mmCIF file of C-alpha atoms and ligand atoms in Angstrom:
data_model
loop_
_atom_site.group_PDB
_atom_site.id
_atom_site.type_symbol
_atom_site.label_atom_id
_atom_site.label_comp_id
_atom_site.label_asym_id
_atom_site.label_seq_id
_atom_site.Cartn_x
_atom_site.Cartn_y
_atom_site.Cartn_z
ATOM 1 C CA MET A 452 111.903 -101.230 37.078
ATOM 2 C CA ARG A 453 110.826 -101.479 33.480
ATOM 3 C CA LYS A 454 107.467 -100.383 32.146
ATOM 4 C CA PHE A 455 104.963 -103.238 31.889
ATOM 5 C CA SER A 456 102.023 -103.194 29.507
ATOM 6 C CA ALA A 457 98.706 -104.800 30.459
ATOM 7 C CA GLU A 458 99.628 -107.747 28.194
ATOM 8 C CA ASP A 459 103.040 -108.138 29.871
ATOM 9 C CA ILE A 460 101.350 -108.176 33.263
ATOM 10 C CA ALA A 461 98.790 -110.788 32.193
ATOM 11 C CA ASN A 462 101.686 -113.132 31.374
ATOM 12 C CA LEU A 463 103.446 -112.760 34.734
ATOM 13 C CA ASN A 464 103.163 -115.271 37.572
ATOM 14 C CA LYS A 465 100.500 -114.264 40.074
ATOM 15 C CA ASP A 466 102.738 -113.009 42.892
ATOM 16 C CA THR A 467 104.768 -110.929 40.450
ATOM 17 C CA ARG A 468 101.540 -109.549 39.024
ATOM 18 C CA LEU A 469 100.492 -108.467 42.544
ATOM 19 C CA SER A 470 103.762 -106.578 42.881
ATOM 20 C CA VAL A 471 103.886 -104.918 39.472
ATOM 21 C CA ALA A 472 100.310 -104.066 38.432
ATOM 22 C CA GLY A 473 99.231 -100.459 38.829
ATOM 23 C CA ARG A 474 102.717 -99.132 39.529
ATOM 24 C CA HIS A 475 104.098 -96.261 37.481
ATOM 25 C CA PRO A 476 107.205 -94.878 39.203
ATOM 26 C CA GLU A 477 108.116 -93.082 35.965
ATOM 27 C CA GLU A 478 105.026 -90.899 36.452
ATOM 28 C CA ALA A 479 105.677 -90.287 40.165
ATOM 29 C CA PHE A 480 109.266 -88.996 40.367
ATOM 30 C CA GLY A 481 110.465 -92.557 40.971
ATOM 31 C CA PHE A 482 108.364 -93.111 44.081
ATOM 32 C CA VAL A 483 107.446 -96.783 44.381
ATOM 33 C CA ASN A 484 103.781 -96.145 45.179
ATOM 34 C CA PRO A 485 101.318 -93.825 43.421
ATOM 35 C CA PRO A 486 100.489 -90.504 45.037
ATOM 36 C CA VAL A 487 97.106 -90.066 46.732
ATOM 37 C CA TYR A 488 95.157 -87.535 44.685
ATOM 38 C CA HIS A 489 92.482 -85.726 46.655
ATOM 39 C CA GLY A 490 90.222 -83.770 44.374
ATOM 40 C CA SER A 491 86.819 -82.968 42.983
ATOM 41 C CA THR A 492 87.605 -80.305 40.372
ATOM 42 C CA ILE A 493 90.156 -80.945 37.656
ATOM 43 C CA LEU A 494 91.280 -77.893 35.690
ATOM 44 C CA PHE A 495 91.477 -77.587 31.923
ATOM 45 C CA PRO A 496 93.754 -75.019 30.265
ATOM 46 C CA THR A 497 91.234 -73.665 27.701
ATOM 47 C CA ILE A 498 87.555 -73.910 26.788
ATOM 48 C CA GLN A 499 88.664 -75.896 23.779
ATOM 49 C CA ASP A 500 90.220 -78.456 26.163
ATOM 50 C CA LEU A 501 87.038 -78.448 28.268
ATOM 51 C CA ALA A 502 84.908 -79.091 25.199
ATOM 52 C CA CYS A 503 87.160 -81.842 23.911
ATOM 53 C CA ARG A 504 87.834 -83.349 27.354
ATOM 54 C CA THR A 505 91.527 -83.451 26.552
ATOM 55 C CA ASN A 506 92.470 -84.251 30.166
ATOM 56 C CA ARG A 507 92.735 -87.919 31.024
ATOM 57 C CA TYR A 508 90.588 -87.131 34.074
ATOM 58 C CA GLY A 509 87.549 -84.842 33.937
ATOM 59 C CA TYR A 510 85.950 -84.848 37.381
ATOM 60 C CA GLY A 511 86.975 -86.373 40.705
ATOM 61 C CA ARG A 512 84.003 -88.696 41.022
ATOM 62 C CA ARG A 513 85.013 -90.462 37.836
ATOM 63 C CA GLY A 514 88.493 -91.347 39.002
ATOM 64 C CA SER A 515 92.054 -90.201 39.580
ATOM 65 C CA PRO A 516 95.538 -91.635 39.054
ATOM 66 C CA THR A 517 95.171 -93.244 42.510
ATOM 67 C CA THR A 518 91.973 -95.093 41.610
ATOM 68 C CA THR A 519 93.303 -96.005 38.167
ATOM 69 C CA ALA A 520 96.345 -97.639 39.767
ATOM 70 C CA LEU A 521 94.050 -99.671 42.008
ATOM 71 C CA GLN A 522 91.784 -100.663 39.104
ATOM 72 C CA GLU A 523 94.830 -101.856 37.171
ATOM 73 C CA ALA A 524 95.978 -103.985 40.100
ATOM 74 C CA VAL A 525 92.530 -105.536 40.664
ATOM 75 C CA CYS A 526 92.063 -106.080 36.934
ATOM 76 C CA ALA A 527 95.416 -107.893 36.768
ATOM 77 C CA MET A 528 94.266 -110.224 39.564
ATOM 78 C CA GLU A 529 90.806 -110.848 38.136
ATOM 79 C CA GLY A 530 91.754 -111.277 34.492
ATOM 80 C CA GLY A 531 88.550 -109.541 33.338
ATOM 81 C CA GLU A 532 87.932 -106.618 31.005
ATOM 82 C CA ALA A 533 87.027 -103.861 33.463
ATOM 83 C CA VAL A 534 86.927 -103.219 37.199
ATOM 84 C CA VAL A 535 84.814 -100.687 39.089
ATOM 85 C CA LEU A 536 85.425 -99.489 42.639
ATOM 86 C CA CYS A 537 82.658 -99.077 45.218
ATOM 87 C CA PRO A 538 82.564 -97.755 48.791
ATOM 88 C CA SER A 539 81.615 -101.140 50.305
ATOM 89 C CA GLY A 540 81.227 -104.756 49.329
ATOM 90 C CA LEU A 541 77.464 -104.406 49.580
ATOM 91 C CA SER A 542 77.421 -101.438 47.193
ATOM 92 C CA ALA A 543 79.577 -103.466 44.780
ATOM 93 C CA VAL A 544 76.953 -106.226 44.848
ATOM 94 C CA SER A 545 74.074 -103.784 44.354
ATOM 95 C CA THR A 546 75.921 -102.051 41.489
ATOM 96 C CA ALA A 547 76.605 -105.388 39.786
ATOM 97 C CA LEU A 548 72.978 -106.520 40.133
ATOM 98 C CA LEU A 549 71.579 -103.194 38.930
ATOM 99 C CA SER A 550 73.897 -103.314 35.911
ATOM 100 C CA CYS A 551 72.246 -106.463 34.564
ATOM 101 C CA LEU A 552 68.614 -106.381 35.742
ATOM 102 C CA LYS A 553 65.547 -104.416 34.737
ATOM 103 C CA ALA A 554 61.844 -104.433 35.624
ATOM 104 C CA GLY A 555 60.241 -107.722 34.653
ATOM 105 C CA ASP A 556 63.462 -109.746 34.987
ATOM 106 C CA HIS A 557 63.860 -112.769 37.225
ATOM 107 C CA LEU A 558 66.913 -113.254 39.463
ATOM 108 C CA LEU A 559 68.030 -116.540 41.019
ATOM 109 C CA MET A 560 69.809 -115.874 44.316
ATOM 110 C CA THR A 561 71.690 -118.422 46.400
ATOM 111 C CA ASP A 562 69.839 -119.098 49.651
ATOM 112 C CA ALA A 563 73.128 -118.870 51.559
ATOM 113 C CA ALA A 564 73.913 -115.323 50.368
ATOM 114 C CA TYR A 565 75.333 -112.772 52.770
ATOM 115 C CA ASP A 566 72.276 -111.531 54.621
ATOM 116 C CA PRO A 567 72.386 -107.816 53.633
ATOM 117 C CA ILE A 568 72.428 -108.916 49.974
ATOM 118 C CA ARG A 569 69.117 -110.710 50.573
ATOM 119 C CA THR A 570 67.779 -107.554 52.166
ATOM 120 C CA PHE A 571 68.821 -105.517 49.111
ATOM 121 C CA CYS A 572 67.024 -107.978 46.835
ATOM 122 C CA ASN A 573 63.892 -108.097 48.966
ATOM 123 C CA ASN A 574 63.672 -104.387 49.734
ATOM 124 C CA VAL A 575 65.024 -102.734 46.599
ATOM 125 C CA LEU A 576 65.056 -105.062 43.580
ATOM 126 C CA THR A 577 61.490 -106.259 44.183
ATOM 127 C CA ARG A 578 60.349 -102.623 44.506
ATOM 128 C CA TYR A 579 61.700 -102.018 40.995
ATOM 129 C CA GLY A 580 59.866 -104.997 39.547
ATOM 130 C CA VAL A 581 62.555 -107.687 39.643
ATOM 131 C CA GLU A 582 61.359 -111.141 40.735
ATOM 132 C CA VAL A 583 63.751 -112.896 43.106
ATOM 133 C CA THR A 584 63.815 -116.648 43.756
ATOM 134 C CA TYR A 585 66.159 -118.171 46.320
ATOM 135 C CA TYR A 586 67.713 -121.523 45.428
ATOM 136 C CA ASP A 587 69.596 -124.297 47.204
ATOM 137 C CA PRO A 588 73.307 -123.391 46.931
ATOM 138 C CA VAL A 589 74.291 -126.986 46.101
ATOM 139 C CA VAL A 590 71.847 -127.214 43.175
ATOM 140 C CA GLY A 591 74.641 -127.563 40.559
ATOM 141 C CA ALA A 592 73.511 -128.107 36.957
ATOM 142 C CA ASP A 593 69.908 -128.556 38.174
ATOM 143 C CA ILE A 594 69.787 -124.778 38.333
ATOM 144 C CA ALA A 595 68.372 -125.135 34.806
ATOM 145 C CA SER A 596 65.112 -126.499 36.254
ATOM 146 C CA LEU A 597 64.594 -123.116 37.971
ATOM 147 C CA PHE A 598 65.006 -121.034 34.840
ATOM 148 C CA ARG A 599 61.950 -119.107 33.685
ATOM 149 C CA PRO A 600 61.526 -117.335 30.353
ATOM 150 C CA ASN A 601 62.450 -114.047 32.079
ATOM 151 C CA THR A 602 65.408 -115.330 34.116
ATOM 152 C CA ARG A 603 68.184 -112.843 33.517
ATOM 153 C CA ALA A 604 70.804 -113.546 36.164
ATOM 154 C CA VAL A 605 72.044 -116.128 38.683
ATOM 155 C CA PHE A 606 73.867 -114.900 41.766
ATOM 156 C CA THR A 607 76.328 -117.309 43.396
ATOM 157 C CA GLU A 608 78.738 -117.407 46.290
ATOM 158 C CA ALA A 609 81.227 -120.219 46.905
ATOM 159 C CA PRO A 610 81.688 -121.195 49.576
ATOM 160 C CA SER A 611 78.979 -119.322 51.465
ATOM 161 C CA SER A 612 80.560 -117.325 54.234
ATOM 162 C CA LEU A 613 78.633 -118.698 57.241
ATOM 163 C CA THR A 614 77.700 -122.241 56.259
ATOM 164 C CA PHE A 615 80.370 -123.015 53.630
ATOM 165 C CA GLU A 616 78.415 -124.855 50.946
ATOM 166 C CA VAL A 617 80.629 -125.084 47.848
ATOM 167 C CA GLN A 618 78.747 -124.280 44.659
ATOM 168 C CA ASP A 619 79.507 -125.950 41.331
ATOM 169 C CA ILE A 620 80.179 -122.662 39.563
ATOM 170 C CA PRO A 621 81.290 -124.143 36.192
ATOM 171 C CA ALA A 622 78.102 -126.264 36.004
ATOM 172 C CA ILE A 623 75.882 -123.311 36.917
ATOM 173 C CA ALA A 624 77.686 -121.095 34.397
ATOM 174 C CA GLU A 625 77.335 -123.646 31.626
ATOM 175 C CA ALA A 626 73.602 -124.052 32.230
ATOM 176 C CA ALA A 627 73.096 -120.295 32.497
ATOM 177 C CA HIS A 628 75.059 -119.427 29.383
ATOM 178 C CA GLU A 629 73.027 -121.862 27.276
ATOM 179 C CA ARG A 630 70.119 -119.537 27.989
ATOM 180 C CA ASP A 631 72.106 -116.290 27.775
ATOM 181 C CA ILE A 632 71.692 -115.775 31.536
ATOM 182 C CA ILE A 633 74.343 -113.721 33.363
ATOM 183 C CA VAL A 634 76.299 -115.321 36.211
ATOM 184 C CA LEU A 635 77.373 -113.171 39.158
ATOM 185 C CA MET A 636 79.540 -114.327 42.029
ATOM 186 C CA ASP A 637 80.421 -113.044 45.455
ATOM 187 C CA ASN A 638 84.051 -114.220 45.519
ATOM 188 C CA THR A 639 85.011 -112.591 48.820
ATOM 189 C CA TRP A 640 86.120 -115.797 50.579
ATOM 190 C CA ALA A 641 88.518 -117.183 47.974
ATOM 191 C CA THR A 642 89.545 -113.912 46.315
ATOM 192 C CA PRO A 643 90.640 -114.052 42.652
ATOM 193 C CA LEU A 644 93.902 -115.668 43.803
ATOM 194 C CA TYR A 645 92.210 -118.827 45.073
ATOM 195 C CA PHE A 646 89.241 -118.825 42.686
ATOM 196 C CA PRO A 647 89.741 -117.290 39.228
ATOM 197 C CA ALA A 648 86.041 -116.611 38.773
ATOM 198 C CA HIS A 649 86.079 -115.359 35.170
ATOM 199 C CA ALA A 650 88.041 -118.439 34.081
ATOM 200 C CA HIS A 651 85.282 -120.583 35.649
ATOM 201 C CA GLY A 652 82.546 -118.826 33.668
ATOM 202 C CA VAL A 653 81.498 -115.977 35.951
ATOM 203 C CA ASP A 654 80.491 -112.809 34.077
ATOM 204 C CA LEU A 655 80.490 -110.371 37.006
ATOM 205 C CA THR A 656 82.644 -111.167 40.026
ATOM 206 C CA ILE A 657 82.443 -109.190 43.241
ATOM 207 C CA SER A 658 84.779 -108.877 46.215
ATOM 208 C CA SER A 659 84.079 -107.276 49.516
ATOM 209 C CA ALA A 660 87.596 -105.832 49.479
ATOM 210 C CA THR A 661 86.962 -104.887 53.109
ATOM 211 C CA LYS A 662 88.067 -108.447 53.864
ATOM 212 C CA TYR A 663 91.252 -110.013 52.469
ATOM 213 C CA LEU A 664 92.121 -107.530 49.727
ATOM 214 C CA CYS A 665 92.474 -104.787 52.321
ATOM 215 C CA GLY A 666 93.567 -107.217 55.024
ATOM 216 C CA HIS A 667 93.976 -104.761 57.888
ATOM 217 C CA SER A 668 90.428 -104.100 59.170
ATOM 218 C CA ASP A 669 90.666 -100.389 58.435
ATOM 219 C CA VAL A 670 88.842 -99.880 55.134
ATOM 220 C CA LEU A 671 85.378 -100.582 53.703
ATOM 221 C CA PHE A 672 85.576 -101.219 49.972
ATOM 222 C CA GLY A 673 84.093 -103.290 47.151
ATOM 223 C CA THR A 674 85.176 -104.221 43.648
ATOM 224 C CA VAL A 675 83.315 -105.610 40.646
ATOM 225 C CA SER A 676 85.105 -107.156 37.687
ATOM 226 C CA ALA A 677 83.311 -107.728 34.392
ATOM 227 C CA ASN A 678 84.130 -109.841 31.364
ATOM 228 C CA ALA A 679 83.691 -108.466 27.849
ATOM 229 C CA ARG A 680 79.983 -109.304 27.830
ATOM 230 C CA CYS A 681 79.128 -107.276 30.946
ATOM 231 C CA ARG A 682 81.786 -104.585 30.755
ATOM 232 C CA SER A 683 79.930 -101.659 29.218
ATOM 233 C CA ALA A 684 76.727 -102.129 31.254
ATOM 234 C CA LEU A 685 78.777 -102.285 34.462
ATOM 235 C CA LEU A 686 80.759 -99.129 33.665
ATOM 236 C CA ARG A 687 77.606 -97.247 32.704
ATOM 237 C CA THR A 688 75.635 -98.279 35.801
ATOM 238 C CA HIS A 689 78.526 -97.535 38.138
ATOM 239 C CA GLY A 690 78.776 -94.031 36.666
ATOM 240 C CA ASP A 691 75.011 -93.453 36.624
ATOM 241 C CA LEU A 692 74.704 -94.408 40.300
ATOM 242 C CA GLY A 693 77.441 -91.944 41.264
ATOM 243 C CA MET A 694 79.547 -94.649 42.895
ATOM 244 C CA CYS A 695 82.983 -93.440 43.920
ATOM 245 C CA VAL A 696 85.584 -94.146 46.574
ATOM 246 C CA ALA A 697 87.756 -92.110 48.925
ATOM 247 C CA PRO A 698 91.366 -91.670 47.736
ATOM 248 C CA ASP A 699 92.949 -92.691 51.041
ATOM 249 C CA ASP A 700 90.889 -95.882 51.069
ATOM 250 C CA ALA A 701 91.930 -96.643 47.490
ATOM 251 C CA TYR A 702 95.545 -96.163 48.495
ATOM 252 C CA LEU A 703 95.238 -98.453 51.524
ATOM 253 C CA LEU A 704 93.522 -101.107 49.442
ATOM 254 C CA LEU A 705 96.266 -101.026 46.835
ATOM 255 C CA ARG A 706 98.810 -101.392 49.624
ATOM 256 C CA GLY A 707 96.929 -104.389 51.030
ATOM 257 C CA ILE A 708 96.817 -106.106 47.646
ATOM 258 C CA ARG A 709 100.626 -106.088 47.379
ATOM 259 C CA THR A 710 100.837 -108.615 50.219
ATOM 260 C CA LEU A 711 97.670 -110.602 49.489
ATOM 261 C CA GLY A 712 99.528 -113.677 48.243
ATOM 262 C CA VAL A 713 101.722 -114.167 51.307
ATOM 263 C CA ARG A 714 98.919 -113.273 53.695
ATOM 264 C CA LEU A 715 96.526 -115.801 52.185
ATOM 265 C CA ASP A 716 99.188 -118.522 52.296
ATOM 266 C CA ALA A 717 99.662 -117.848 56.016
ATOM 267 C CA HIS A 718 95.903 -117.689 56.737
ATOM 268 C CA GLN A 719 95.492 -120.973 54.879
ATOM 269 C CA ARG A 720 98.290 -122.777 56.697
ATOM 270 C CA SER A 721 97.066 -121.805 60.163
ATOM 271 C CA ALA A 722 93.373 -122.289 59.348
ATOM 272 C CA LEU A 723 93.990 -125.810 58.079
ATOM 273 C CA GLU A 724 96.007 -126.715 61.156
ATOM 274 C CA ILE A 725 93.353 -125.364 63.523
ATOM 275 C CA ALA A 726 90.472 -126.872 61.544
ATOM 276 C CA GLN A 727 92.127 -130.312 61.599
ATOM 277 C CA TRP A 728 92.779 -130.006 65.316
ATOM 278 C CA LEU A 729 89.192 -128.882 66.043
ATOM 279 C CA GLU A 730 87.911 -131.944 64.158
ATOM 280 C CA THR A 731 89.575 -134.117 66.821
ATOM 281 C CA ARG A 732 88.070 -132.230 69.759
ATOM 282 C CA PRO A 733 85.210 -133.998 71.564
ATOM 283 C CA GLU A 734 83.248 -130.710 71.944
ATOM 284 C CA VAL A 735 83.087 -130.231 68.152
ATOM 285 C CA SER A 736 80.546 -132.058 66.029
ATOM 286 C CA ARG A 737 81.621 -130.762 62.595
ATOM 287 C CA VAL A 738 84.093 -128.327 61.085
ATOM 288 C CA LEU A 739 82.776 -126.563 57.983
ATOM 289 C CA TYR A 740 85.958 -125.907 55.997
ATOM 290 C CA PRO A 741 86.122 -127.006 52.342
ATOM 291 C CA ALA A 742 89.833 -127.891 52.589
ATOM 292 C CA LEU A 743 88.975 -130.761 54.981
ATOM 293 C CA GLU A 744 88.307 -134.118 53.375
ATOM 294 C CA SER A 745 85.277 -134.513 55.644
ATOM 295 C CA HIS A 746 83.586 -131.468 54.064
ATOM 296 C CA PRO A 747 80.734 -132.295 51.650
ATOM 297 C CA GLY A 748 82.102 -129.722 49.186
ATOM 298 C CA HIS A 749 85.706 -130.931 49.380
ATOM 299 C CA ALA A 750 85.834 -132.591 45.934
ATOM 300 C CA LEU A 751 84.438 -129.499 44.191
ATOM 301 C CA TRP A 752 86.761 -127.262 46.169
ATOM 302 C CA LYS A 753 89.734 -129.391 45.185
ATOM 303 C CA ARG A 754 88.710 -129.374 41.540
ATOM 304 C CA ASP A 755 88.096 -125.631 41.190
ATOM 305 C CA PHE A 756 89.984 -123.709 43.900
ATOM 306 C CA ASN A 757 93.692 -122.922 44.270
ATOM 307 C CA GLY A 758 93.492 -122.648 48.032
ATOM 308 C CA ALA A 759 91.398 -122.093 51.141
ATOM 309 C CA THR A 760 91.457 -118.912 53.188
ATOM 310 C CA GLY A 761 91.210 -118.339 56.930
ATOM 311 C CA LEU A 762 87.442 -118.366 57.505
ATOM 312 C CA PHE A 763 85.450 -121.425 58.562
ATOM 313 C CA SER A 764 82.676 -122.444 60.931
ATOM 314 C CA ILE A 765 82.248 -125.116 63.560
ATOM 315 C CA VAL A 766 79.120 -126.881 64.784
ATOM 316 C CA LEU A 767 79.447 -127.746 68.460
ATOM 317 C CA LYS A 768 77.804 -130.726 70.093
ATOM 318 C CA PRO A 769 74.689 -129.559 71.947
ATOM 319 C CA VAL A 770 75.568 -127.450 74.999
ATOM 320 C CA PRO A 771 73.621 -124.745 76.843
ATOM 321 C CA GLN A 772 74.054 -121.136 75.722
ATOM 322 C CA LYS A 773 75.952 -120.276 78.924
ATOM 323 C CA ALA A 774 78.661 -122.785 77.895
ATOM 324 C CA VAL A 775 79.024 -121.038 74.506
ATOM 325 C CA ALA A 776 79.302 -117.736 76.360
ATOM 326 C CA ALA A 777 81.972 -119.176 78.671
ATOM 327 C CA PHE A 778 83.922 -120.268 75.571
ATOM 328 C CA LEU A 779 83.674 -117.030 73.592
ATOM 329 C CA ASP A 780 83.454 -114.253 76.183
ATOM 330 C CA ASN A 781 86.929 -114.746 77.591
ATOM 331 C CA LEU A 782 89.040 -115.494 74.531
ATOM 332 C CA SER A 783 92.234 -113.490 74.667
ATOM 333 C CA LEU A 784 93.370 -113.366 71.026
ATOM 334 C CA PHE A 785 90.103 -113.952 69.150
ATOM 335 C CA GLY A 786 87.963 -110.814 69.096
ATOM 336 C CA LEU A 787 84.168 -110.961 68.900
ATOM 337 C CA GLY A 788 82.937 -109.026 65.921
ATOM 338 C CA TYR A 789 81.589 -108.894 62.393
ATOM 339 C CA SER A 790 83.684 -108.842 59.264
ATOM 340 C CA TRP A 791 86.875 -110.861 58.716
ATOM 341 C CA GLY A 792 89.887 -110.985 56.406
ATOM 342 C CA GLY A 793 92.101 -108.751 58.528
ATOM 343 C CA TYR A 794 95.360 -109.835 60.140
ATOM 344 C CA GLU A 795 93.580 -110.579 63.420
ATOM 345 C CA SER A 796 91.548 -113.571 64.580
ATOM 346 C CA LEU A 797 87.815 -113.318 65.202
ATOM 347 C CA ALA A 798 84.992 -115.466 66.515
ATOM 348 C CA LEU A 799 81.261 -115.034 65.888
ATOM 349 C CA PRO A 800 78.317 -117.129 67.066
ATOM 350 C CA PHE A 801 75.610 -117.211 64.399
ATOM 351 C CA ASP A 802 72.185 -118.551 63.567
ATOM 352 C CA ALA A 803 71.998 -119.005 59.795
ATOM 353 C CA ALA A 804 68.432 -120.367 59.890
ATOM 354 C CA GLN A 805 66.984 -116.865 60.126
ATOM 355 C CA PHE A 806 68.549 -115.919 56.766
ATOM 356 C CA ARG A 807 67.050 -118.777 54.714
ATOM 357 C CA SER A 808 63.859 -119.276 52.781
ATOM 358 C CA ALA A 809 64.493 -122.053 50.226
ATOM 359 C CA THR A 810 66.504 -124.484 52.339
ATOM 360 C CA ALA A 811 66.633 -125.550 55.973
ATOM 361 C CA TRP A 812 69.629 -125.016 58.224
ATOM 362 C CA THR A 813 69.258 -127.243 61.269
ATOM 363 C CA PRO A 814 72.653 -127.772 62.904
ATOM 364 C CA GLU A 815 72.865 -130.267 65.760
ATOM 365 C CA GLY A 816 74.406 -127.710 68.143
ATOM 366 C CA PRO A 817 75.541 -124.095 68.472
ATOM 367 C CA THR A 818 77.428 -122.687 65.480
ATOM 368 C CA ILE A 819 80.471 -120.428 65.589
ATOM 369 C CA ARG A 820 82.417 -118.825 62.759
ATOM 370 C CA LEU A 821 86.164 -118.391 63.226
ATOM 371 C CA HIS A 822 88.551 -116.198 61.304
ATOM 372 C CA ILE A 823 92.105 -117.422 61.687
ATOM 373 C CA GLY A 824 94.430 -114.450 61.602
ATOM 374 C CA LEU A 825 98.179 -114.093 61.267
ATOM 375 C CA GLU A 826 99.049 -114.614 64.947
ATOM 376 C CA ASP A 827 101.213 -117.591 65.940
ATOM 377 C CA VAL A 828 99.114 -120.689 65.342
ATOM 378 C CA GLN A 829 100.107 -122.358 68.643
ATOM 379 C CA ASP A 830 98.961 -119.255 70.527
ATOM 380 C CA LEU A 831 95.624 -119.364 68.692
ATOM 381 C CA LYS A 832 95.179 -123.049 69.454
ATOM 382 C CA ALA A 833 95.967 -122.477 73.133
ATOM 383 C CA ASP A 834 93.385 -119.672 73.251
ATOM 384 C CA LEU A 835 90.713 -121.936 71.745
ATOM 385 C CA GLU A 836 91.742 -124.862 73.942
ATOM 386 C CA GLN A 837 91.319 -122.806 77.099
ATOM 387 C CA GLY A 838 87.974 -121.631 75.746
ATOM 388 C CA LEU A 839 86.826 -125.214 75.202
ATOM 389 C CA GLU A 840 87.876 -126.085 78.778
ATOM 390 C CA ARG A 841 85.706 -123.206 80.000
ATOM 391 C CA LEU A 842 82.887 -124.504 77.817
ATOM 392 C CA ASN A 843 83.206 -127.959 79.380
ATOM 393 C CA ALA A 844 83.273 -126.577 82.908
ATOM 394 C CA ALA A 845 80.197 -124.413 82.260
ATOM 395 C CA ALA A 846 78.336 -127.311 80.630
ATOM 396 C CA ARG A 847 78.954 -129.490 83.709
ATOM 397 C CA GLU A 848 77.654 -126.870 86.160
HETATM 398 C C1 PLP B 2253 81.351 -108.520 54.261
HETATM 399 C C2 PLP B 2253 80.751 -109.195 53.088
HETATM 400 C C3 PLP B 2253 80.059 -108.474 52.114
HETATM 401 C C4 PLP B 2253 79.781 -107.003 52.238
HETATM 402 O O1 PLP B 2253 80.929 -106.244 52.310
HETATM 403 P P1 PLP B 2253 80.975 -104.814 53.020
HETATM 404 O O2 PLP B 2253 82.269 -104.261 52.585
HETATM 405 O O3 PLP B 2253 80.884 -105.076 54.498
HETATM 406 O O4 PLP B 2253 79.800 -104.043 52.527
HETATM 407 C C5 PLP B 2253 79.572 -109.163 51.020
HETATM 408 N N1 PLP B 2253 79.745 -110.491 50.893
HETATM 409 C C6 PLP B 2253 80.400 -111.204 51.818
HETATM 410 C C7 PLP B 2253 80.568 -112.660 51.609
HETATM 411 C C8 PLP B 2253 80.926 -110.588 52.940
HETATM 412 O O5 PLP B 2253 81.556 -111.309 53.865
#
């Protein structure tokens, strides 16, 4: 394998980039993967070296060859100027927000944001003097009507991960940049492979790497990528907050990223098949998946995204709660649980109304989020079909 520079890697096709970035066998006795460095203290040969910081690494919290390899791989995917690593997706969001806000600033936050992000804004940012306004996720270029003289940042997520509104990120970014406002995005659903956020105008893009980047439901992790404008503030804030990650988790995340392309293709194929099939089922009122032509955000998704991943929601026709329980409690392949993006399928009933303040969420029936994993798609369909039969039987009782 030859040595690739960062410029070489930027010019590679995306799947090749996923394979090559962050690999330095010449520095690791030829081993394909980087070693896992555990360490706090890093030794310097002399006091002169200590004073001049001649080592590439100075202290474990600030990084190691393992975390550098991961940063290189994420940076190659994101196409930004710098990447920082955080111990969870939520801490990546809080780090990104803290890097661009100060007391007296105003933040516009999508009303469909992941609920713990709202809690961070309401409990922490407001305590430090940041004003937060929630806005309708499908506002588009009208975001400009919400700008105040002190608006400093707009936080977006597309699609939202329970209710799947697709935001017009390029329009929001254009409006924001006219006023020098920073655009942040939670890009966990699409990942940089299916939505190149920086190329669409996002200044700070965040992934809960716990989901698809890791892909195996065994690591909590977050990444933030910054463009040139936000790079130095992000690096400084990340360091000031003492954010750092465990070496084994960094290693596992890097391993997950190597297969992200093929995994997402498989999630997409099965999710589309199941979503299309669910649309035909009499128990289902709507399927909220942007890749379906029936989805209100389909045209935007088609314009801006390179693909759709394995997470979507369904709105059932009205049935009693016991029928929903009969459906979900006895699924054999779909597990009931939070999170998503692993190889396994999941189901989650939810009530998004409780997490909203600027918009209403009034579905016509019970709502369920599904994560379509890498199992055989016919097996998954059969599991859901049996569940829907149980739902019907319980509804008739
Ligand atoms: C899970 C999730 C997060 C938070 O990630 P953690 O790693 O669980 O902290 C943020 N945003 C979205 C959209 C998520 O699904």
